[in-house]
Coordinates of C-alpha atoms in Angstrom, one line a residue:
X1 CA -1.6 -14.7 -10.9
X2 CA -2.7 -17.4 -8.5
X3 CA -2.7 -15.1 -5.4
X4 CA -5.6 -13.6 -3.5
X5 CA -5.1 -10.0 -2.4
X6 CA -6.9 -8.2 0.4
X7 CA -6.6 -4.4 0.3
X8 CA -6.8 -2.4 3.4
X9 CA -7.3 1.3 2.9
X10 CA -8.9 4.5 4.1
X11 CA -11.9 4.7 1.7
X12 CA -12.7 8.5 1.8
X13 CA -9.2 10.1 2.0
X14 CA -9.3 12.9 -0.6
X15 CA -5.7 14.1 -0.1
X16 CA -4.4 12.1 -3.1
X17 CA -3.0 13.0 -6.5
X18 CA -5.5 13.5 -9.4
X19 CA -2.6 13.8 -11.9
X20 CA -1.0 10.4 -11.0
X21 CA -4.4 8.7 -11.1
X22 CA -5.2 10.1 -14.5
X23 CA -1.8 9.2 -16.0
X24 CA -1.7 5.7 -14.8
X25 CA -5.4 5.0 -15.5
X26 CA -5.0 6.0 -19.1
X27 CA -1.6 4.2 -19.5
X28 CA -2.8 1.0 -17.9
X29 CA -6.2 0.8 -19.4
X30 CA -5.4 2.0 -22.9
X31 CA -3.6 0.1 -25.6
X32 CA 0.1 0.6 -24.9
X33 CA 1.1 -0.1 -28.5
X34 CA -1.2 2.7 -29.8
X35 CA 0.3 5.1 -27.3
X36 CA 3.8 4.1 -28.4
X37 CA 2.9 4.7 -32.1
X38 CA 1.6 8.2 -31.2
X39 CA 4.9 9.1 -29.5
X40 CA 7.0 7.6 -32.3
X41 CA 5.2 9.7 -34.8
X42 CA 5.7 12.8 -32.7
X43 CA 1.9 12.9 -31.9
X44 CA 0.9 13.5 -28.4
X45 CA -2.9 13.1 -28.3
X46 CA -2.5 10.7 -25.4
X47 CA -0.9 13.4 -23.3
X48 CA -3.5 15.9 -24.4
X49 CA -6.2 13.5 -23.3
X50 CA -4.6 13.3 -19.8
X51 CA -4.5 17.1 -19.7
X52 CA -8.2 17.5 -20.8
X53 CA -9.3 14.8 -18.3
X54 CA -7.6 16.6 -15.4
X55 CA -9.0 20.0 -16.5
X56 CA -12.5 18.5 -16.7
X57 CA -12.2 16.9 -13.2
X58 CA -11.0 20.2 -11.8
X59 CA -13.7 22.2 -13.6
X60 CA -16.4 20.0 -12.1
X61 CA -14.6 20.2 -8.7
X62 CA -14.8 16.4 -8.7
X63 CA -12.9 14.9 -5.8
X64 CA -11.0 11.7 -6.1
X65 CA -10.3 9.4 -3.1
X66 CA -8.1 6.4 -2.2
X67 CA -11.0 4.2 -3.4
X68 CA -10.3 5.5 -7.0
X69 CA -6.7 4.2 -6.7
X70 CA -8.0 0.9 -5.3
X71 CA -10.3 0.6 -8.3
X72 CA -7.4 1.1 -10.7
X73 CA -5.3 -1.5 -8.8
X74 CA -8.2 -3.9 -9.2
X75 CA -8.4 -3.2 -12.9
X76 CA -4.7 -3.8 -13.4
X77 CA -4.3 -6.9 -11.2
X78 CA -7.7 -8.4 -12.0
X79 CA -10.9 -8.2 -10.1
X80 CA -11.0 -12.0 -9.4
X81 CA -7.8 -11.6 -7.3
X82 CA -9.1 -8.8 -5.0
X83 CA -11.0 -8.4 -1.8
X84 CA -11.4 -5.0 -0.3
X85 CA -12.0 -3.8 3.2
X86 CA -14.9 -1.3 2.8
X87 CA -16.8 -0.8 6.0
X88 CA -14.9 2.4 6.6
X89 CA -17.6 4.3 8.5
X90 CA -18.9 1.4 10.7
X91 CA -18.4 2.1 14.4
X92 CA -16.1 -0.4 16.1
X93 CA -16.1 1.0 19.6
X94 CA -18.8 -1.3 20.9
X95 CA -17.5 -4.5 19.2
X96 CA -15.4 -7.2 20.8
X97 CA -12.3 -8.7 19.1
X98 CA -14.4 -11.7 18.2
X99 CA -17.1 -9.6 16.6
X100 CA -14.6 -7.7 14.5
X101 CA -13.1 -10.9 13.4
X102 CA -16.5 -12.3 12.3
X103 CA -16.9 -9.2 10.1
X104 CA -13.5 -9.6 8.5
X105 CA -12.7 -13.3 8.2
X106 CA -14.8 -14.1 5.1
X107 CA -13.0 -11.5 3.1
X108 CA -9.6 -12.2 4.5
X109 CA -9.5 -16.0 5.0
X110 CA -8.4 -17.1 1.6
X111 CA -6.1 -14.2 0.9
X112 CA -2.3 -14.7 0.8
X113 CA -1.2 -11.1 0.4
X114 CA -2.5 -7.9 2.1
X115 CA -1.9 -4.6 0.4
X116 CA -2.2 -1.7 2.9
X117 CA -2.6 1.6 1.1
X118 CA -0.7 4.5 2.7
X119 CA -2.4 7.9 2.3
X120 CA -2.0 11.2 4.1
X121 CA -5.2 10.9 6.1
X122 CA -5.4 7.1 6.6
X123 CA -5.3 7.6 10.3
X124 CA -8.0 9.5 12.2
X125 CA -6.2 11.3 15.0
X126 CA -9.4 11.9 17.0
X127 CA -10.2 8.1 17.2
X128 CA -8.5 5.3 19.1
X129 CA -6.6 3.0 16.9
X130 CA -8.7 0.1 18.2
X131 CA -11.8 1.8 16.8
X132 CA -10.4 2.0 13.2
X133 CA -10.5 -0.7 10.6
X134 CA -7.0 -0.7 9.2
X135 CA -5.2 -1.9 12.4
X136 CA -7.5 -4.8 12.8
X137 CA -7.1 -5.8 9.1
X138 CA -3.4 -5.8 9.6
X139 CA -3.6 -7.7 12.8
X140 CA -5.7 -10.5 11.3
X141 CA -3.5 -10.6 8.2
X142 CA -0.7 -11.6 10.5
X143 CA -2.5 -14.4 12.3
X144 CA -2.9 -18.0 11.3
X145 CA -6.6 -18.8 11.4
X146 CA -8.4 -22.2 11.5
X147 CA -11.8 -22.6 9.9
X148 CA -13.1 -26.1 9.9
X149 CA -10.3 -28.5 9.0
X150 CA -8.3 -25.8 7.2
X151 CA -5.8 -23.3 8.6
X152 CA -4.8 -20.1 6.7
X153 CA -1.2 -19.0 6.8
X154 CA 0.1 -15.6 7.9
X155 CA -0.3 -13.1 5.0
X156 CA 2.6 -11.4 3.2
X157 CA 2.0 -7.6 3.6
X158 CA 3.0 -4.8 1.3
X159 CA 2.5 -1.1 1.9
X160 CA 1.8 0.9 -1.2
X161 CA 2.3 4.7 -0.8
X162 CA 0.0 7.0 -2.8
X163 CA 1.1 10.5 -3.9
X164 CA -0.7 13.3 -2.1
X165 CA -2.8 16.0 -3.7
X166 CA 0.4 18.0 -4.4
X167 CA 1.7 15.0 -6.4
X168 CA 4.4 14.3 -3.7
X169 CA 5.4 11.3 -1.6
X170 CA 7.4 13.3 0.9
X171 CA 4.6 13.2 3.6
X172 CA 5.9 9.7 4.1
X173 CA 9.0 8.9 2.0
X174 CA 12.1 11.1 2.0
X175 CA 15.6 10.8 0.6
X176 CA 18.9 12.1 1.9
X177 CA 22.6 11.4 1.6
X178 CA 24.5 9.8 4.4
X179 CA 27.3 12.2 5.6
X180 CA 29.6 9.2 6.3
X181 CA 29.2 6.7 3.4
X182 CA 27.6 9.1 0.8
X183 CA 24.9 6.5 0.0
X184 CA 21.4 7.7 -0.7
X185 CA 19.1 7.0 2.3
X186 CA 15.4 6.4 1.7
X187 CA 13.5 7.0 4.9
X188 CA 9.9 6.3 5.8
X189 CA 8.0 8.3 8.4
X190 CA 6.7 5.2 10.1
X191 CA 5.9 6.9 13.4
X192 CA 3.0 8.7 11.6
X193 CA 1.3 5.3 11.0
X194 CA -0.8 3.0 13.1
X195 CA 1.2 1.4 15.8
X196 CA 0.9 -2.1 14.3
X197 CA 2.3 -0.8 11.0
X198 CA 5.1 1.2 12.6
X199 CA 6.2 -1.8 14.7
X200 CA 6.4 -4.2 11.7
X201 CA 8.7 -1.9 9.7
X202 CA 12.4 -1.9 10.3
X203 CA 11.9 -4.9 12.5
X204 CA 14.4 -7.5 11.2
X205 CA 16.1 -9.2 14.1
X206 CA 19.6 -8.9 12.7
X207 CA 19.7 -6.3 9.9
X208 CA 22.9 -5.9 7.9
X209 CA 24.6 -2.6 8.7
X210 CA 26.7 -0.6 6.3
X211 CA 30.4 -1.3 6.7
X212 CA 31.9 1.6 4.7
X213 CA 32.3 3.7 7.8
X214 CA 32.0 2.7 11.4
X215 CA 30.1 5.9 12.3
X216 CA 27.5 5.1 9.7
X217 CA 24.0 3.9 10.9
X218 CA 22.8 3.0 7.4
X219 CA 21.5 -0.5 6.7
X220 CA 22.5 -2.5 3.6
X221 CA 19.7 -5.0 3.8
X222 CA 16.8 -4.1 1.4
X223 CA 14.4 -6.4 3.2
X224 CA 14.8 -5.0 6.7
X225 CA 11.0 -4.7 7.3
X226 CA 8.3 -7.4 7.4
X227 CA 6.0 -4.8 5.8
X228 CA 8.0 -3.4 3.0
X229 CA 7.1 -0.1 1.4
X230 CA 6.8 0.9 -2.3
X231 CA 5.6 4.0 -4.2
X232 CA 2.4 3.6 -6.1
X233 CA 4.1 4.3 -9.5
X234 CA 6.7 1.6 -8.9
X235 CA 4.1 -0.9 -7.7
X236 CA 1.7 -0.4 -10.6
X237 CA 4.5 -1.0 -13.1
X238 CA 5.9 -4.2 -11.5
X239 CA 3.3 -5.5 -9.0
X240 CA 4.2 -9.1 -9.5
X241 CA 7.8 -8.4 -8.6
X242 CA 6.8 -6.7 -5.4
X243 CA 4.4 -9.5 -4.6
X244 CA 7.3 -11.9 -5.0
X245 CA 9.4 -9.9 -2.6
X246 CA 6.6 -9.7 0.0
X247 CA 6.0 -13.5 -0.3
X248 CA 9.8 -14.1 0.1
X249 CA 9.8 -12.0 3.3
X250 CA 6.8 -13.9 4.7
X251 CA 8.5 -17.2 4.0
X252 CA 11.3 -16.0 6.2
X253 CA 9.1 -14.5 8.9
X254 CA 11.2 -16.1 11.7
X255 CA 13.9 -13.4 10.9
X256 CA 11.5 -10.6 11.9
X257 CA 10.2 -9.4 15.3
X258 CA 6.5 -9.4 14.2
X259 CA 3.8 -7.6 16.2
X260 CA 0.4 -9.1 15.7
X261 CA -1.8 -7.2 18.2
X262 CA -3.5 -3.9 17.8

């Protein structure tokens, strides 16, 4: 792949889908040709295995977390391409900006893409944003950093949304139909996110508006956010395509009003 990916995520969030994880883990980590042969023959052992796996997890009351999804992403993309932010429970309240950067820079310095995993409880409402890891990881992803005689460029950033424990994405992504142009509108509840994520979505300087009806407030430009959003199921099927989109947006960073501070 030739790209180093840093993953920013809420390690212990348990409000994520067991069914999606089971399906994609078995699909991606099993032999796809063997699965296809089963289906072609009218045999569905593969799907029975998924069902049994889920039943066993539920029987044992075994919780899955965002970290399980990150492990799957690592398996699919390749471990050699991944660095993960994992010091989820470390207190940041008594650390200066410089101290936080010292903790992060070794993992982030050689990365070119940051994946931020959106999950229902990624944000702790009882903590200041400055005292949580994800905002800092995004902030440093957006900065150019010099170490020795080398300077790292700003990272491309892609937000991957996980399905919740009810197998839904609508806690963050919703769809509706515009009453004026009848186009399908995909909306993201960005105000529920950390401020630095919210401010870097829908932040293109001159987005292209729909011209079908002058009353319409829809946008026709697919890349109207510096941090673009993709559902987990779409990302895991075509991650290289989404990486290419994120890199293309980064290469045109001057077209966006980018916020870099927490």
